[in-house]
Amino acid sequence: MLPVIALIGRPNVGKSTLFNKLTRSREALVADYPGLTRDRNYGFGKLGPIPYLVIDTGGVAGGEEGIEEAMVEQTIIALQEADAAIIMVDGRSGLTAADQHVADLARRHAKKTWLAVNKAEGLDSAIANSEFHALGLGNPIAVSAAHGDRIGALMDDILSSFTLKEELEVVDEKWDQELIDELDNEGIENLHEKGDEDRNLKIAVIGRPNVGKSTLINRLLGEDRLVVFDKPGTTRDSVSVPFERNNRKYILIDTAGIRRKARVHEAIEKFSIIKALQAIERAEVVISVLDAHVGVTEQDVSLLGLVMERGRALIVVMNKWDGLQSEARKKVRDDLERRLPFLDFAERITISALYGTAVGDLLPAVERAYAAAMRGMSTTELTRELKSAIMAHPTPLVRGRRVKLRYAHQGGRNPPVIVIHGNQTERLPDSYRRYLINRFRKVFKLTGTPVRLSFKKGKNPYAGRRNTLTPRQERKRKRLIKRDKK
Ligand SMILES: Nc1nc2c(ncn2[C@@H]2O[C@H](COP(=O)(O)OP(=O)(O)OP(=O)(O)O)[C@@H](O)[C@H]2O)c(=O)[nH]1
Ligand SMILES: [Mg+2]
């Protein structure tokens, strides 16, 4: 389970600014897709070695004298869901009654607290911090969310109190440049072949309450040993169910909660975004279930956006397809296209979990999506495809100079990361990034998985590594330089 950190504080202290800083690192790789909403309260983040979840609160107006009731409620819920809280105050406006109120809430509901004095850029830390000792939340830490000052240190301190106890090993590989250079083309392909069939493939089933997750899971498991229902309450834990199909081992990560039959009467499912996010984190493929009778809701869009940001392979399932007139079916399909344009990479499957219709299509789709997420692409093929993409549709001119894209190689898998070396790459419009992603997607059959582009500037990826190059790499370097001069 990832540590969950809540950001609390009175309005305008900079919680959302910090939230953005803490969650942007991963998103930076995702092209800005239309429809992908960015103003969220929950997010994945990773600044140092330990990944985490962040909850932003607030956005509710309140006076200096106190804070509104709605905000109190929101703050308490966030504190209960979180493992640690960052209480934010404003180092420029000083201590207020509202800060006192927030501190009281933190003392009562938070498991662990850190006090951050924000907007401290250019201020003397000791002076900025001095009056906030009075909050009784330990030593204040002067930070600047906007400038990123001491945010790393604060997070290190918070996260060092959590150790990563991951019972399930997820393949979520990042390769470093060094390794890629050394492996070059042939090597990379070999690495991908390593016996993946023996592993358990981890599938998370997520969706709003009542969309039919439980029924679907029962169908998938095909046994009545377990009955699926959530117990009321705020339990954040999801349940892992191992099962086997066609000689393949799977682990189903269930967010609805699997309970023994005896508990069936407690049949109220409480939706927890945190639980869904933890499941997304642990899974390699996500099955997102929507209710065709209801259509695509705001919460579905938000949840799917998070799957996308986390880079998980995805199957979109429209459940309750039975008993829908063709007109209604068309409306749901249109709804999907319109509301979720950024999910065009995912297979959509319409099913009836109740009657079992098309449920058999799910595992094959899961396998396809996983294979795409783990695909190995050689530098030669990627660079060739990059060149032909540019040929078909040249990169734009920016201030009279054309954006140059020179080489492409794979920088990771699950999700596939394609690293492109070139000049002025930061000026490449999102539409062009999406164009490239779509080309790569087609050629390398990357259906079912998000694809990330990462850009590296500099003429020659091998520059400066002269002394460590193997003879083969040295020859290649010379070749590239020669080509570059042309
Ligand atoms: N100088 C300075 N300004 C900051 C810093 N962090 C945030 N701000 C500014 O403070 C204002 C409020 O920031 P938000 O992040 O929206 O604050 P918030 O706590 O999320 O506010 P609510 O959601 O309304 O409760 C914005 O104008 C920010 O640009 C900082 O480190 N230094
Ligand atoms: Mg805010």
XYZ file of C-alpha atoms and ligand atoms in Angstrom:
519
model
C 0.000 0.000 0.000
C 1.254 3.442 -0.830
C 1.491 5.937 2.007
C -1.371 8.443 1.814
C -0.627 12.066 2.605
C -3.322 14.681 3.151
C -2.752 18.388 2.591
C -4.845 20.448 4.950
C -4.996 24.099 5.892
C -7.190 27.133 5.712
C -8.047 28.543 2.252
C -5.362 30.102 0.111
C -2.306 28.852 1.999
C -1.083 27.005 -1.105
C -2.361 23.435 -0.717
C -3.268 23.048 -4.364
C 0.033 24.528 -5.432
C 1.839 21.923 -3.342
C -0.488 19.179 -4.599
C 0.502 20.033 -8.149
C 4.191 19.972 -7.271
C 3.833 16.610 -5.565
C 1.874 14.938 -8.349
C 3.283 16.485 -11.522
C 6.429 14.378 -11.809
C 4.643 11.470 -13.404
C 2.174 13.491 -15.389
C 4.930 15.441 -17.039
C 5.381 12.508 -19.369
C 1.781 12.436 -20.466
C 0.829 14.600 -23.372
C -1.964 16.950 -22.486
C -4.980 15.096 -23.734
C -8.209 16.984 -24.193
C -10.804 15.765 -21.756
C -8.284 14.631 -19.190
C -9.284 16.638 -16.167
C -6.499 18.103 -14.117
C -8.235 19.650 -11.157
C -8.342 16.653 -8.890
C -8.265 16.070 -5.218
C -6.411 12.781 -5.399
C -3.175 12.020 -7.132
C -0.205 9.717 -7.461
C 3.200 11.171 -6.749
C 6.847 10.267 -6.621
C 9.631 12.704 -5.846
C 12.167 10.420 -4.217
C 12.402 6.635 -4.101
C 9.058 6.040 -2.384
C 5.830 6.655 -4.308
C 2.798 7.980 -2.454
C -0.789 9.194 -2.799
C -1.767 12.789 -2.042
C -5.133 14.222 -1.062
C -5.784 17.905 -1.620
C -8.541 19.517 0.414
C -10.212 22.875 0.465
C -11.195 25.209 -2.274
C -13.985 26.208 0.098
C -14.067 29.849 1.063
C -13.769 30.744 4.721
C -13.034 33.841 6.737
C -9.958 34.605 8.796
C -11.972 33.948 11.914
C -12.772 30.370 11.249
C -13.417 27.844 8.562
C -16.636 26.695 7.062
C -18.395 23.583 8.145
C -18.123 21.946 4.737
C -14.402 22.375 4.869
C -14.182 20.908 8.333
C -15.978 17.827 7.113
C -13.746 17.507 4.074
C -10.645 17.920 6.197
C -11.725 15.252 8.661
C -12.461 12.749 5.894
C -9.060 13.402 4.324
C -7.319 12.991 7.687
C -9.067 9.681 8.275
C -8.115 8.381 4.864
C -4.500 9.478 5.170
C -1.489 8.015 6.954
C 0.078 11.435 7.451
C -0.968 15.046 7.142
C 0.841 18.158 6.055
C -0.729 21.107 7.841
C -0.060 24.166 5.752
C 0.046 27.714 7.017
C 0.962 30.954 5.284
C 4.314 32.358 6.388
C 3.495 35.756 4.936
C 0.154 36.401 6.549
C 1.088 34.861 9.887
C -0.859 32.783 12.386
C -4.661 33.039 12.243
C -7.597 31.654 14.190
C -8.392 29.435 11.211
C -4.908 27.896 11.484
C -5.648 27.099 15.113
C -8.875 25.435 14.073
C -7.110 23.324 11.445
C -4.411 22.361 13.961
C -7.102 21.191 16.381
C -8.612 18.987 13.682
C -5.174 17.563 12.890
C -4.476 16.784 16.536
C -7.764 14.946 16.834
C -7.841 13.057 13.531
C -4.369 12.816 11.984
C -2.144 9.785 12.480
C 1.064 11.764 11.933
C 1.539 15.456 11.294
C 4.037 17.779 9.661
C 3.686 21.538 9.837
C 4.713 23.398 6.689
C 5.062 27.173 6.672
C 4.463 28.072 3.038
C 5.329 31.081 0.897
C 8.649 31.276 2.751
C 10.770 31.965 -0.322
C 13.068 34.859 0.476
C 12.112 34.806 4.137
C 14.377 33.911 7.032
C 13.222 30.418 8.046
C 13.636 30.960 11.771
C 11.594 34.146 11.689
C 8.928 32.717 9.362
C 8.563 29.684 11.589
C 8.695 31.341 14.997
C 5.046 32.175 15.613
C 3.821 28.772 14.368
C 5.422 26.838 17.209
C 2.352 27.958 19.106
C 0.227 25.501 17.096
C 1.793 22.686 19.088
C 2.424 20.519 16.045
C 6.158 20.230 16.476
C 8.843 22.041 14.571
C 7.551 24.022 11.597
C 9.328 23.590 8.267
C 9.577 26.692 6.084
C 8.810 25.789 2.461
C 7.778 27.358 -0.797
C 5.282 25.299 -2.728
C 5.448 27.662 -5.681
C 9.240 27.571 -5.910
C 9.736 24.042 -4.669
C 11.969 25.126 -1.790
C 12.508 22.372 0.800
C 9.625 20.322 -0.589
C 12.018 17.449 -1.272
C 13.364 17.531 2.266
C 9.864 17.660 3.724
C 8.748 14.662 1.673
C 11.914 12.718 2.521
C 11.209 13.273 6.166
C 7.581 12.194 5.877
C 8.251 9.173 3.694
C 11.206 7.938 5.702
C 8.685 6.951 8.357
C 7.106 4.532 5.907
C 8.813 1.497 4.532
C 7.573 0.003 1.332
C 6.127 -3.364 2.248
C 4.932 -4.541 -1.115
C 3.636 -8.054 -0.947
C 3.051 -8.122 -4.679
C 5.852 -7.413 -7.048
C 4.678 -5.260 -9.913
C 6.664 -5.051 -13.088
C 6.971 -1.341 -13.547
C 10.284 -1.004 -15.112
C 12.304 2.045 -15.855
C 15.550 1.553 -17.662
C 18.355 3.964 -17.376
C 20.154 5.459 -20.310
C 23.344 3.606 -19.457
C 21.660 0.251 -19.667
C 19.906 1.083 -22.901
C 23.144 2.210 -24.499
C 24.860 -0.949 -23.473
C 22.158 -3.280 -24.611
C 21.638 -1.477 -27.841
C 19.133 -3.196 -30.061
C 19.574 -6.932 -29.779
C 19.983 -6.863 -26.032
C 16.766 -5.026 -25.358
C 14.741 -7.611 -27.166
C 16.330 -10.404 -25.192
C 15.436 -8.722 -21.954
C 11.797 -8.750 -22.881
C 11.605 -12.450 -23.508
C 12.299 -13.405 -19.901
C 9.644 -15.902 -18.825
C 6.691 -13.695 -18.088
C 4.220 -16.562 -18.393
C 5.056 -17.891 -14.943
C 4.179 -14.718 -13.192
C 0.843 -13.859 -11.725
C -0.812 -11.213 -13.823
C -2.405 -8.684 -11.521
C -5.752 -7.263 -12.536
C -7.634 -4.545 -10.657
C -11.370 -4.188 -11.081
C -12.436 -0.634 -10.346
C -15.576 1.431 -10.731
C -18.217 3.340 -8.841
C -20.501 1.528 -6.418
C -23.253 -0.505 -7.981
C -21.804 -0.688 -11.497
C -21.593 -4.453 -11.083
C -17.993 -5.070 -10.062
C -19.015 -7.702 -7.572
C -21.187 -9.585 -10.032
C -18.442 -9.424 -12.626
C -15.828 -10.745 -10.241
C -18.049 -13.652 -9.300
C -18.485 -14.407 -12.981
C -14.754 -14.257 -13.574
C -13.965 -16.491 -10.651
C -16.790 -18.777 -11.615
C -17.271 -20.178 -8.165
C -19.522 -19.428 -5.258
C -16.826 -19.980 -2.652
C -16.718 -16.246 -2.244
C -19.490 -13.771 -2.228
C -18.684 -10.278 -3.072
C -19.859 -7.325 -1.133
C -18.287 -4.524 0.708
C -18.781 -3.998 4.342
C -19.897 -0.563 5.359
C -17.178 1.605 6.745
C -14.087 3.204 5.447
C -11.814 0.224 4.974
C -9.134 1.142 2.469
C -7.849 -2.302 1.877
C -8.594 -4.145 -1.266
C -8.554 -7.912 -1.442
C -6.369 -10.088 -3.646
C -7.851 -13.279 -5.075
C -5.566 -15.655 -6.943
C -7.128 -17.780 -9.659
C -6.080 -19.760 -12.700
C -7.480 -19.860 -16.206
C -5.997 -21.632 -19.242
C -2.805 -22.438 -17.355
C -2.259 -18.795 -16.608
C -2.098 -17.463 -13.075
C -3.941 -14.279 -12.223
C -4.451 -12.199 -9.150
C -7.630 -10.229 -8.995
C -7.413 -7.088 -6.930
C -10.899 -6.304 -5.860
C -11.859 -2.870 -4.655
C -15.424 -3.802 -3.844
C -14.144 -6.048 -1.116
C -14.651 -9.772 -1.045
C -16.354 -11.079 2.015
C -17.515 -14.432 3.243
C -21.118 -15.336 2.629
C -22.004 -14.677 6.224
C -21.377 -10.999 5.690
C -23.669 -10.568 2.734
C -26.249 -8.666 4.677
C -23.805 -5.815 5.058
C -24.308 -4.983 1.453
C -23.614 -1.290 1.314
C -20.621 -0.452 -0.754
C -18.745 2.674 0.173
C -16.733 4.184 -2.610
C -13.210 5.113 -1.743
C -10.971 6.769 -4.312
C -7.977 5.895 -2.163
C -8.878 2.222 -2.351
C -9.214 2.432 -6.114
C -5.883 4.215 -6.394
C -4.150 1.600 -4.256
C -5.586 -1.099 -6.500
C -4.472 0.737 -9.645
C -1.008 1.002 -8.148
C -0.757 -2.693 -7.424
C -2.219 -3.877 -10.699
C -0.631 -4.410 -14.083
C -3.906 -4.238 -15.952
C -6.998 -2.335 -14.848
C -10.548 -3.311 -15.732
C -12.673 -0.234 -15.319
C -16.355 -0.985 -15.043
C -19.015 1.520 -16.075
C -22.784 1.219 -15.813
C -24.470 1.435 -19.219
C -27.760 2.300 -17.548
C -26.220 5.373 -15.975
C -23.691 6.394 -18.633
C -20.349 8.062 -18.088
C -20.287 10.057 -14.862
C -17.872 12.697 -13.602
C -16.414 10.197 -11.160
C -15.780 7.679 -13.946
C -13.917 10.300 -15.954
C -11.830 11.287 -12.975
C -10.980 7.692 -12.083
C -10.086 6.800 -15.664
C -7.886 9.868 -15.884
C -5.967 8.570 -12.884
C -5.512 5.145 -14.483
C -4.144 6.911 -17.515
C -1.801 9.090 -15.483
C -0.486 6.096 -13.615
C 0.187 4.501 -16.967
C -1.735 1.294 -16.473
C -2.940 -0.975 -19.230
C -6.710 -0.643 -19.348
C -9.899 -2.325 -20.464
C -13.063 -0.245 -20.380
C -16.078 -2.392 -19.604
C -19.646 -1.215 -20.145
C -21.745 -3.416 -17.913
C -25.520 -4.001 -17.818
C -25.650 -4.012 -21.613
C -28.606 -6.407 -21.449
C -32.047 -4.927 -21.700
C -30.884 -1.743 -23.404
C -32.642 -0.576 -26.555
C -30.417 0.102 -29.523
C -31.031 3.804 -29.171
C -29.807 3.756 -25.600
C -26.807 1.702 -26.622
C -25.876 4.228 -29.241
C -26.190 7.021 -26.722
C -23.846 5.258 -24.303
C -21.311 4.637 -27.067
C -21.401 8.277 -28.143
C -21.097 9.315 -24.533
C -17.914 7.265 -24.220
C -16.342 8.850 -27.283
C -17.293 12.326 -26.235
C -16.373 12.181 -22.558
C -13.308 10.000 -22.780
C -11.437 10.925 -25.947
C -8.131 10.350 -24.157
C -9.006 6.693 -23.723
C -9.142 5.850 -27.400
C -6.221 3.465 -26.834
C -8.246 1.145 -24.613
C -10.423 -1.722 -25.772
C -14.067 -1.217 -24.884
C -16.115 -4.274 -24.124
C -19.834 -4.333 -23.547
C -20.986 -7.080 -21.226
C -23.712 -8.314 -19.007
C -22.119 -9.543 -15.814
C -25.534 -10.704 -14.640
C -26.091 -13.038 -17.592
C -22.429 -13.657 -18.293
C -22.608 -12.224 -21.788
C -19.144 -11.444 -23.222
C -17.471 -11.886 -19.844
C -15.315 -14.505 -21.561
C -13.824 -11.764 -23.742
C -12.255 -10.020 -20.778
C -9.232 -12.164 -19.981
C -8.076 -12.333 -23.611
C -8.364 -8.531 -23.751
C -6.383 -8.318 -20.509
C -3.661 -10.479 -22.055
C -3.541 -8.298 -25.166
C -3.287 -5.114 -23.141
C -0.565 -6.580 -20.947
C 1.430 -7.790 -23.942
C 1.217 -4.282 -25.413
C 2.319 -2.717 -22.131
C 5.355 -5.008 -22.006
C 6.257 -4.740 -25.690
C 9.924 -4.343 -26.551
C 10.781 -1.985 -29.373
C 14.241 -1.746 -30.809
C 16.054 1.528 -31.309
C 16.310 0.841 -35.020
C 12.587 0.286 -35.476
C 11.644 3.220 -33.282
C 14.002 5.598 -35.042
C 12.820 4.387 -38.422
C 9.215 4.992 -37.449
C 10.090 8.410 -36.043
C 11.688 9.385 -39.338
C 8.775 8.203 -41.420
C 6.330 10.004 -39.122
C 8.276 13.222 -39.669
C 8.396 12.559 -43.383
C 4.625 12.191 -43.551
C 4.008 15.218 -41.393
C 6.975 17.517 -40.707
C 7.586 18.919 -37.247
C 6.482 22.536 -36.915
C 8.689 25.576 -37.329
C 9.169 27.481 -34.111
C 10.475 31.014 -34.549
C 11.804 30.152 -37.940
C 13.595 27.001 -36.806
C 12.251 23.540 -37.294
C 11.935 21.305 -34.243
C 14.419 18.488 -34.824
C 13.762 14.947 -33.679
C 16.711 12.642 -34.271
C 16.556 9.264 -32.560
C 14.072 7.290 -30.571
C 14.658 4.435 -28.188
C 12.648 2.667 -25.551
C 13.013 4.037 -22.045
C 10.729 1.727 -20.134
C 7.754 -0.532 -20.285
C 4.454 -0.970 -18.504
C 3.758 1.609 -19.755
C 5.992 1.831 -22.805
C 8.138 4.949 -22.652
C 9.619 6.193 -25.897
C 12.545 8.542 -25.485
C 13.107 10.940 -28.345
C 16.298 12.922 -28.736
C 16.214 16.226 -30.524
C 16.333 19.992 -30.384
C 13.711 22.451 -29.174
C 11.632 19.469 -28.149
C 9.945 21.499 -25.417
C 8.363 23.566 -28.182
C 6.691 20.588 -29.790
C 2.943 21.143 -29.561
C 0.789 18.557 -27.783
C -1.016 17.827 -31.026
C 2.281 16.685 -32.558
C 3.099 14.553 -29.538
C -0.266 12.889 -29.870
C 0.367 12.376 -33.566
C 3.652 10.615 -32.774
C 2.071 8.506 -30.054
C -0.653 7.409 -32.461
C 1.908 6.453 -35.110
C 3.938 4.417 -32.640
C 0.764 2.917 -31.307
C -0.272 1.649 -34.705
C 3.086 0.322 -35.826
C 3.966 -1.399 -32.561
C 0.401 -2.534 -31.831
C 0.202 -0.752 -28.503
C -3.555 -1.074 -28.070
C -4.646 -1.211 -24.469
C -1.753 0.626 -22.875
C -0.946 4.302 -22.396
C 2.235 5.330 -24.174
C 4.578 7.972 -22.871
C 6.943 10.157 -24.749
C 9.953 11.586 -23.042
C 12.178 14.100 -24.760
C 15.899 14.540 -24.373
C 17.723 17.516 -25.713
C 21.208 17.477 -27.164
C 22.607 16.534 -30.492
C 24.050 13.206 -29.670
C 22.874 10.841 -26.988
C 26.312 9.250 -26.895
C 28.217 12.505 -26.378
C 30.328 12.722 -23.259
C 30.380 8.977 -22.757
C 33.378 8.496 -24.962
C 35.544 6.789 -22.393
C 33.025 4.184 -21.440
C 31.924 3.112 -24.892
C 32.475 -0.378 -26.192
C 34.075 -0.634 -29.630
C 30.699 -1.362 -31.137
C 29.186 1.700 -29.525
C 32.185 3.757 -30.580
C 31.611 2.754 -34.208
C 27.979 3.623 -33.849
C 28.802 6.970 -32.295
C 30.995 7.875 -35.256
C 28.255 6.834 -37.602
C 25.717 9.013 -35.824
C 28.028 12.001 -35.798
C 28.643 11.573 -39.508
C 24.938 11.377 -40.157
C 24.358 14.412 -38.009
C 26.745 16.507 -40.043
C 24.848 15.787 -43.236
N 4.621 33.568 -2.736
C 4.099 32.364 -2.769
N 2.808 32.209 -3.147
C 2.288 30.973 -3.162
C 3.063 29.839 -2.774
N 2.273 28.765 -2.864
C 1.062 29.187 -3.298
N 1.067 30.533 -3.476
C -0.038 31.374 -3.949
O -1.086 31.381 -2.983
C -2.377 31.438 -3.619
C -3.248 30.284 -3.130
O -2.687 29.065 -3.564
P -3.538 27.715 -3.660
O -2.560 26.647 -3.902
O -4.669 27.861 -4.573
O -4.083 27.630 -2.165
P -5.072 26.533 -1.528
O -4.595 26.310 -0.148
O -5.196 25.379 -2.401
O -6.431 27.343 -1.467
P -7.921 26.720 -1.310
O -8.009 25.538 -2.202
O -8.812 27.847 -1.713
O -8.094 26.347 0.109
C -2.116 31.406 -5.100
O -2.144 32.727 -5.581
C -0.697 30.843 -5.192
O -0.042 31.279 -6.352
C 4.433 30.053 -2.376
O 5.190 29.141 -2.054
N 4.885 31.327 -2.381
Mg -6.943 24.472 -3.375
